Coordinates of C-alpha atoms and ligand atoms in Angstrom, one line a residue:
M1 CA -12.3 3.1 -7.8
T2 CA -15.0 0.5 -8.1
I3 CA -14.7 -2.5 -5.9
R4 CA -17.0 -5.4 -5.1
D5 CA -17.1 -7.7 -2.2
F6 CA -15.2 -10.9 -2.6
P7 CA -17.1 -13.5 -0.6
P8 CA -16.8 -15.5 1.6
D9 CA -13.7 -14.3 3.4
G10 CA -14.1 -10.6 3.1
R11 CA -11.3 -10.0 0.7
T12 CA -11.9 -7.6 -2.2
A13 CA -11.5 -7.9 -5.9
R14 CA -11.5 -5.1 -8.4
T15 CA -13.8 -4.9 -11.4
R16 CA -11.2 -3.0 -13.4
P17 CA -7.4 -2.5 -13.3
D18 CA -5.9 0.0 -10.9
A19 CA -5.6 3.4 -12.4
C20 CA -2.7 4.9 -10.4
P21 CA -1.4 7.9 -12.4
G22 CA 2.0 8.3 -13.8
T23 CA 3.4 10.9 -16.2
I24 CA 2.2 9.1 -19.3
Q25 CA -1.1 7.8 -17.9
V26 CA -2.4 10.9 -16.1
H27 CA -5.5 11.1 -13.9
Q28 CA -8.3 13.4 -15.1
A29 CA -9.1 15.3 -11.9
A30 CA -11.7 18.0 -11.6
D31 CA -9.0 20.6 -11.9
G32 CA -7.4 19.0 -14.9
P33 CA -4.8 16.3 -15.6
L34 CA -2.8 15.1 -12.6
A35 CA 0.6 13.4 -13.1
R36 CA 2.5 11.5 -10.4
V37 CA 6.3 11.2 -10.5
R38 CA 7.9 8.3 -8.8
T39 CA 10.9 9.3 -6.6
P40 CA 12.3 6.0 -5.3
G41 CA 13.4 6.5 -1.7
G42 CA 12.0 10.0 -1.9
I43 CA 15.4 11.1 -3.2
L44 CA 15.7 14.2 -5.4
T45 CA 18.8 16.0 -6.6
A46 CA 19.0 19.7 -6.8
P47 CA 18.6 19.8 -10.6
Q48 CA 15.6 17.5 -10.4
L49 CA 14.0 19.8 -7.7
R50 CA 14.6 22.8 -9.9
E51 CA 13.0 21.1 -12.9
L52 CA 10.0 20.0 -10.9
A53 CA 9.6 23.6 -9.7
G54 CA 9.8 24.8 -13.3
C55 CA 7.3 22.2 -14.5
A56 CA 4.8 23.0 -11.7
R57 CA 5.1 26.7 -12.4
D58 CA 5.1 26.6 -16.2
L59 CA 2.7 23.7 -16.9
G60 CA 0.7 23.0 -13.8
S61 CA -1.1 24.6 -10.9
G62 CA 2.1 25.9 -9.4
V63 CA 2.3 23.4 -6.5
I64 CA 4.2 20.2 -6.0
E65 CA 2.3 17.8 -3.9
L66 CA 4.0 15.2 -1.7
T67 CA 2.3 11.8 -1.5
S68 CA 2.0 9.3 1.3
R69 CA 4.6 7.2 -0.4
A70 CA 7.1 10.0 -0.8
N71 CA 6.4 10.5 -4.4
V72 CA 5.4 13.8 -5.9
Q73 CA 2.5 14.9 -8.2
V74 CA 1.5 18.0 -10.1
R75 CA -2.1 19.0 -10.8
G76 CA -3.9 21.1 -13.4
L77 CA -1.5 20.3 -16.2
R78 CA -2.0 22.4 -19.3
D79 CA 0.3 20.2 -21.5
P80 CA 0.7 16.7 -20.0
A81 CA 2.9 15.6 -22.9
A82 CA 5.3 18.5 -22.4
F83 CA 5.4 17.7 -18.7
A84 CA 6.2 14.1 -19.3
A85 CA 9.0 15.0 -21.7
R86 CA 10.6 17.4 -19.2
I87 CA 10.4 14.9 -16.4
A88 CA 12.0 12.2 -18.5
E89 CA 14.8 14.6 -19.5
A90 CA 15.4 15.4 -15.8
G91 CA 16.0 11.7 -15.2
L92 CA 12.8 11.3 -13.2
R93 CA 11.3 8.6 -15.5
P94 CA 14.0 6.2 -16.4
S95 CA 11.6 3.6 -17.7
V96 CA 8.4 4.0 -19.7
T97 CA 7.2 0.5 -19.1
H98 CA 7.9 0.4 -15.4
E99 CA 7.2 4.0 -14.3
R100 CA 4.1 3.2 -12.3
V101 CA 5.6 0.3 -10.4
R102 CA 8.7 2.2 -9.2
N103 CA 7.1 2.5 -5.7
I104 CA 10.1 2.3 -3.4
V105 CA 10.1 3.9 0.1
A106 CA 13.3 3.9 2.1
A107 CA 14.2 4.8 5.7
P108 CA 16.5 7.9 5.8
S109 CA 19.4 5.8 6.9
V110 CA 19.3 3.6 3.8
D111 CA 22.1 4.3 1.3
G112 CA 20.8 6.0 -1.9
A113 CA 23.0 3.6 -3.8
L114 CA 20.9 0.6 -2.6
V115 CA 17.7 2.4 -3.5
A116 CA 19.1 3.1 -7.0
E117 CA 20.2 -0.6 -7.4
L118 CA 16.7 -1.8 -6.5
D119 CA 15.2 0.7 -8.9
R120 CA 17.5 -0.3 -11.8
S121 CA 17.0 -4.0 -11.2
L122 CA 13.2 -3.6 -11.0
C123 CA 13.1 -1.8 -14.3
A124 CA 15.4 -4.4 -15.9
R125 CA 12.9 -7.2 -15.3
P126 CA 10.2 -7.0 -18.0
E127 CA 7.7 -9.2 -16.2
L128 CA 7.6 -6.8 -13.2
A129 CA 6.1 -4.1 -15.3
G130 CA 2.9 -6.0 -14.6
L131 CA 2.9 -5.3 -10.9
P132 CA -0.1 -3.3 -9.7
G133 CA 0.5 0.4 -9.1
R134 CA -0.3 -0.1 -5.4
F135 CA 2.5 -2.6 -4.9
L136 CA 5.1 -1.2 -2.5
F137 CA 8.8 -2.0 -1.9
A138 CA 10.4 -0.8 1.3
L139 CA 14.0 -0.6 2.5
G140 CA 14.5 -0.3 6.2
D141 CA 11.9 0.9 8.8
T142 CA 9.7 3.3 6.9
G143 CA 6.5 3.2 9.1
L144 CA 4.6 1.9 6.1
A145 CA 3.1 -1.6 5.5
A146 CA 4.9 -2.6 2.4
D147 CA 4.3 -5.6 0.2
V148 CA 7.9 -6.7 0.2
A149 CA 10.5 -5.1 2.4
S150 CA 14.1 -5.6 3.5
V151 CA 14.6 -4.7 7.2
G152 CA 17.9 -5.5 8.9
G153 CA 18.7 -7.9 6.0
R154 CA 15.5 -9.8 6.5
L155 CA 12.9 -10.3 3.8
L156 CA 9.4 -9.3 4.9
L157 CA 6.1 -10.0 3.0
A158 CA 3.3 -7.8 4.1
G159 CA 5.1 -7.6 7.5
H160 CA 5.7 -11.3 7.8
E161 CA 9.3 -12.3 8.1
V162 CA 10.6 -15.0 5.8
D163 CA 13.1 -17.6 6.9
G164 CA 15.5 -18.9 4.3
V165 CA 15.4 -16.1 1.8
P166 CA 17.6 -13.0 2.3
G167 CA 16.3 -9.5 2.1
T168 CA 18.6 -8.6 -0.9
V169 CA 17.6 -6.8 -4.0
D170 CA 17.3 -10.2 -5.7
G171 CA 15.2 -11.6 -2.9
L172 CA 12.8 -8.6 -3.0
L173 CA 12.4 -8.9 -6.8
A174 CA 11.9 -12.7 -6.6
A175 CA 9.2 -12.2 -4.1
A176 CA 7.5 -9.6 -6.3
A177 CA 7.7 -12.0 -9.3
A178 CA 6.2 -14.8 -7.2
F179 CA 3.3 -12.5 -6.2
L180 CA 2.6 -11.9 -9.8
R181 CA 2.5 -15.6 -10.6
L182 CA 0.1 -16.2 -7.7
R183 CA -2.3 -13.3 -8.0
T184 CA -5.5 -13.1 -9.9
D185 CA -6.7 -9.5 -9.4
E186 CA -5.2 -8.7 -6.0
W187 CA -3.2 -5.5 -5.8
R188 CA -1.4 -6.2 -2.5
V189 CA 0.3 -9.2 -0.8
S190 CA -2.1 -8.7 2.1
E191 CA -5.1 -9.2 -0.2
L192 CA -3.8 -12.5 -1.5
A193 CA -5.1 -15.5 0.5
D194 CA -2.2 -16.9 2.6
G195 CA -0.1 -14.5 0.5
P196 CA 3.1 -14.4 2.7
A197 CA 3.1 -18.2 3.2
R198 CA 2.5 -19.0 -0.5
I199 CA 5.1 -16.5 -1.7
A200 CA 7.6 -17.8 0.8
A201 CA 7.0 -21.3 -0.4
E202 CA 7.5 -20.3 -4.0
L203 CA 10.8 -18.9 -3.0
G204 CA 11.8 -22.0 -1.0
G205 CA 11.5 -20.3 2.3
T206 CA 9.1 -20.5 5.3
P207 CA 7.0 -17.7 6.9
G208 CA 8.2 -16.4 10.2
A209 CA 6.8 -14.0 12.8
Y210 CA 4.8 -10.9 12.0
R211 CA 6.6 -7.7 12.5
P212 CA 4.4 -4.6 12.7
P213 CA 5.7 -1.5 10.9
R214 CA 8.0 0.6 13.1
P215 CA 8.4 4.3 12.7
P216 CA 11.6 5.4 10.9
E217 CA 14.5 6.6 12.9
R218 CA 15.9 9.9 11.9
P219 CA 19.7 9.4 11.5
A220 CA 22.1 12.0 12.9
G221 CA 23.2 14.6 10.4
L222 CA 19.9 15.4 8.9
V223 CA 17.4 18.1 9.7
E224 CA 13.7 17.4 9.0
A225 CA 11.0 19.9 8.1
L226 CA 7.3 19.4 7.7
V227 CA 5.7 20.6 4.4
P228 CA 2.4 22.1 5.5
L229 CA -0.4 20.0 4.0
G230 CA 2.2 18.3 1.8
R231 CA 2.3 21.1 -0.7
L232 CA 5.6 22.6 -1.9
T233 CA 5.6 25.8 -3.8
P234 CA 8.2 26.3 -6.6
G235 CA 10.0 28.8 -4.3
Q236 CA 10.2 26.2 -1.5
A237 CA 11.5 23.6 -4.0
L238 CA 14.2 26.0 -5.2
A239 CA 15.2 26.7 -1.6
L240 CA 15.6 22.9 -1.0
A241 CA 17.6 22.6 -4.2
G242 CA 19.8 25.4 -2.9
L243 CA 20.4 23.4 0.3
A244 CA 21.2 20.2 -1.5
G245 CA 23.4 22.1 -4.0
R246 CA 25.6 23.3 -1.1
A247 CA 26.9 19.7 -0.7
T248 CA 30.4 19.0 -1.6
G249 CA 30.0 15.3 -2.2
S250 CA 29.3 13.6 -5.5
P251 CA 25.7 13.3 -6.7
G252 CA 23.9 10.6 -4.7
S253 CA 26.2 11.0 -1.7
P254 CA 24.6 11.9 1.6
G255 CA 23.9 15.6 1.7
S256 CA 23.9 16.2 -2.1
E257 CA 20.2 15.3 -2.3
V258 CA 16.9 16.0 -0.6
R259 CA 14.8 13.2 0.8
L260 CA 11.1 13.2 1.0
S261 CA 9.4 11.1 3.6
P262 CA 5.9 9.4 3.6
R263 CA 5.1 11.8 6.5
R264 CA 5.2 14.6 4.0
T265 CA 8.4 16.0 5.4
V266 CA 11.8 16.8 3.8
L267 CA 15.2 15.9 5.1
V268 CA 18.4 17.7 4.2
A269 CA 21.9 17.6 5.5
D270 CA 22.2 19.4 8.9
R271 CA 24.7 22.1 8.0
P272 CA 25.0 25.5 9.8
G273 CA 22.0 27.6 8.9
A274 CA 20.0 24.7 7.3
G275 CA 17.2 24.9 9.8
D276 CA 16.9 28.7 9.5
A277 CA 16.8 28.4 5.7
L278 CA 14.0 25.8 5.9
E279 CA 12.0 28.0 8.2
A280 CA 12.6 31.1 6.1
A281 CA 11.1 29.1 3.1
G282 CA 8.0 28.4 5.1
L283 CA 8.8 24.8 6.0
V284 CA 8.3 23.7 9.6
T285 CA 11.2 22.4 11.7
D286 CA 9.4 22.8 15.1
P287 CA 7.8 19.4 16.1
D288 CA 5.4 21.4 18.3
S289 CA 4.2 23.6 15.5
P290 CA 0.4 23.8 15.1
W291 CA 1.0 22.4 11.6
A292 CA 2.2 19.1 13.0
G293 CA -0.3 16.3 12.5
V294 CA -2.6 18.4 10.3
T295 CA -3.6 16.6 7.0
A296 CA -6.2 17.1 4.3
C297 CA -7.6 15.4 1.3
A298 CA -7.6 17.0 -2.1
G299 CA -10.9 18.9 -1.7
R300 CA -12.0 21.6 -4.0
P301 CA -11.1 22.4 -6.8
G302 CA -9.2 19.1 -7.4
C303 CA -12.0 16.7 -6.4
A304 CA -15.4 16.8 -8.0
R305 CA -17.0 15.3 -4.8
A306 CA -15.6 17.9 -2.5
L307 CA -18.0 20.2 -0.7
A308 CA -15.2 22.6 0.4
D309 CA -11.7 23.9 -0.3
V310 CA -10.4 21.9 2.7
R311 CA -6.8 22.9 2.3
A312 CA -7.6 26.6 2.4
D313 CA -10.0 26.1 5.3
A314 CA -7.4 24.1 7.2
A315 CA -4.7 26.7 6.6
R316 CA -7.0 29.4 8.1
W317 CA -7.8 27.2 11.1
V318 CA -4.2 26.1 12.0
P319 CA -3.3 29.4 13.9
R320 CA -6.2 28.8 16.3
R321 CA -5.8 25.1 16.6
H322 CA -7.2 23.8 19.9
T323 CA -6.2 20.2 20.0
G324 CA -3.0 18.3 20.3
L325 CA -4.4 15.3 18.5
P326 CA -3.8 14.8 14.7
V327 CA -6.5 16.5 12.7
H328 CA -7.6 15.4 9.2
W329 CA -9.7 17.7 7.0
A330 CA -12.0 15.9 4.4
G331 CA -14.1 17.4 1.7
C332 CA -16.8 14.7 2.0
E333 CA -17.8 11.6 3.8
R334 CA -15.2 9.4 2.0
Q335 CA -12.5 11.0 4.2
C336 CA -9.7 10.0 1.8
G337 CA -6.2 10.0 3.2
L338 CA -7.4 9.5 6.8
P339 CA -4.3 8.7 8.9
A340 CA -4.3 5.6 11.1
G341 CA -4.8 5.9 14.8
R342 CA -6.7 8.4 16.9
V343 CA -7.5 11.4 14.6
V344 CA -9.9 14.3 14.9
R345 CA -11.8 14.6 11.7
M346 CA -13.1 17.8 10.2
V347 CA -15.6 16.6 7.6
A348 CA -17.3 19.0 5.1
T349 CA -21.0 18.5 4.9
A350 CA -23.8 20.4 3.2
N351 CA -24.2 22.3 6.4
G352 CA -20.6 23.2 7.0
Y353 CA -17.8 21.3 8.8
E354 CA -18.5 18.6 11.4
E355 CA -15.8 18.1 14.0
R356 CA -15.8 14.4 14.8
H357 CA -13.8 12.7 17.6
Q358 CA -15.0 9.1 17.2
Ligands
SF4_1 S1 -12.6 12.9 0.9 FE1 -14.1 13.4 -0.7 S2 -13.6 15.4 -1.3 FE2 -11.8 14.6 -0.3 S3 -10.6 13.7 -2.0 FE3 -11.9 12.1 -1.1 S4 -13.7 12.0 -2.4 FE4 -12.7 14.0 -2.8

């Protein structure tokens, strides 16, 4: 993405629109077309997981990638139009116009019905189709810095509480609409000069205290498993579908679905044998596993800039891991996807990997 400096205050402005992929507008990666499927709240039903597995196997590289916003993507598509049609048929693209703005993360404790209401209401407002693809809605504590969020009933704008406007679905969407009216070429509320204060004023509220993102709490009744390097095989997706399909509740009720998290984990109902089934599928329930905290960029063959197949190299390295710190593998100096905080970086160079601790 080309950006230029935006003097004098250090903000940035883009020289072209954001190009976040969807299923209709795909990204032309080095290994072929890449489609991203929005999964509001990271929620997937068993039939949707089965269809995603089938699409990845039949039409793509055979892998479902989890993104840092709990969406999914499939690379190397041989027939993007067929993929888009199957995704729509599975109910995973309810809106053509709004597909790339359905970026909604939710804490595991948030009711799926609330996520669905926000999604439906977002898609029902034509003007919100113009939101940038980077704009993020959040419900509950998700650990992410969202543009508009509802936490404990409070409306937050880029982490700033708003007094006088409730954190309801209507409040969230009104804030998003106000951002659209105020923006020029900014993608995020945090990029808009005095964004939280100006949006709050548009809504008739006043800005309150800044509340830094808090990590999500894992509610009782769920078991969480790490997806190594965020890549689900079709077999693993089918295993998850089997666990969700064991639920006795109605579709959308807790336990009848699988939730993806921004930490590239999956959460399923904690029934007898669920943890063993996840482990048997190659997912990781042990928080002390050497896979914990290991991340990687796309690398070869997906990225033309990559100097190495970082995912394969990371997978070979994990069994002999020697540090307890998070480790990020990057195929070049850009270090895409570098997590926040103290992270050991394994950076591919023309002379092999450099291990960097600063
Ligand atoms: S860090 Fe480099 S190799 Fe990895 S995805 Fe980014 S640009 Fe590509």
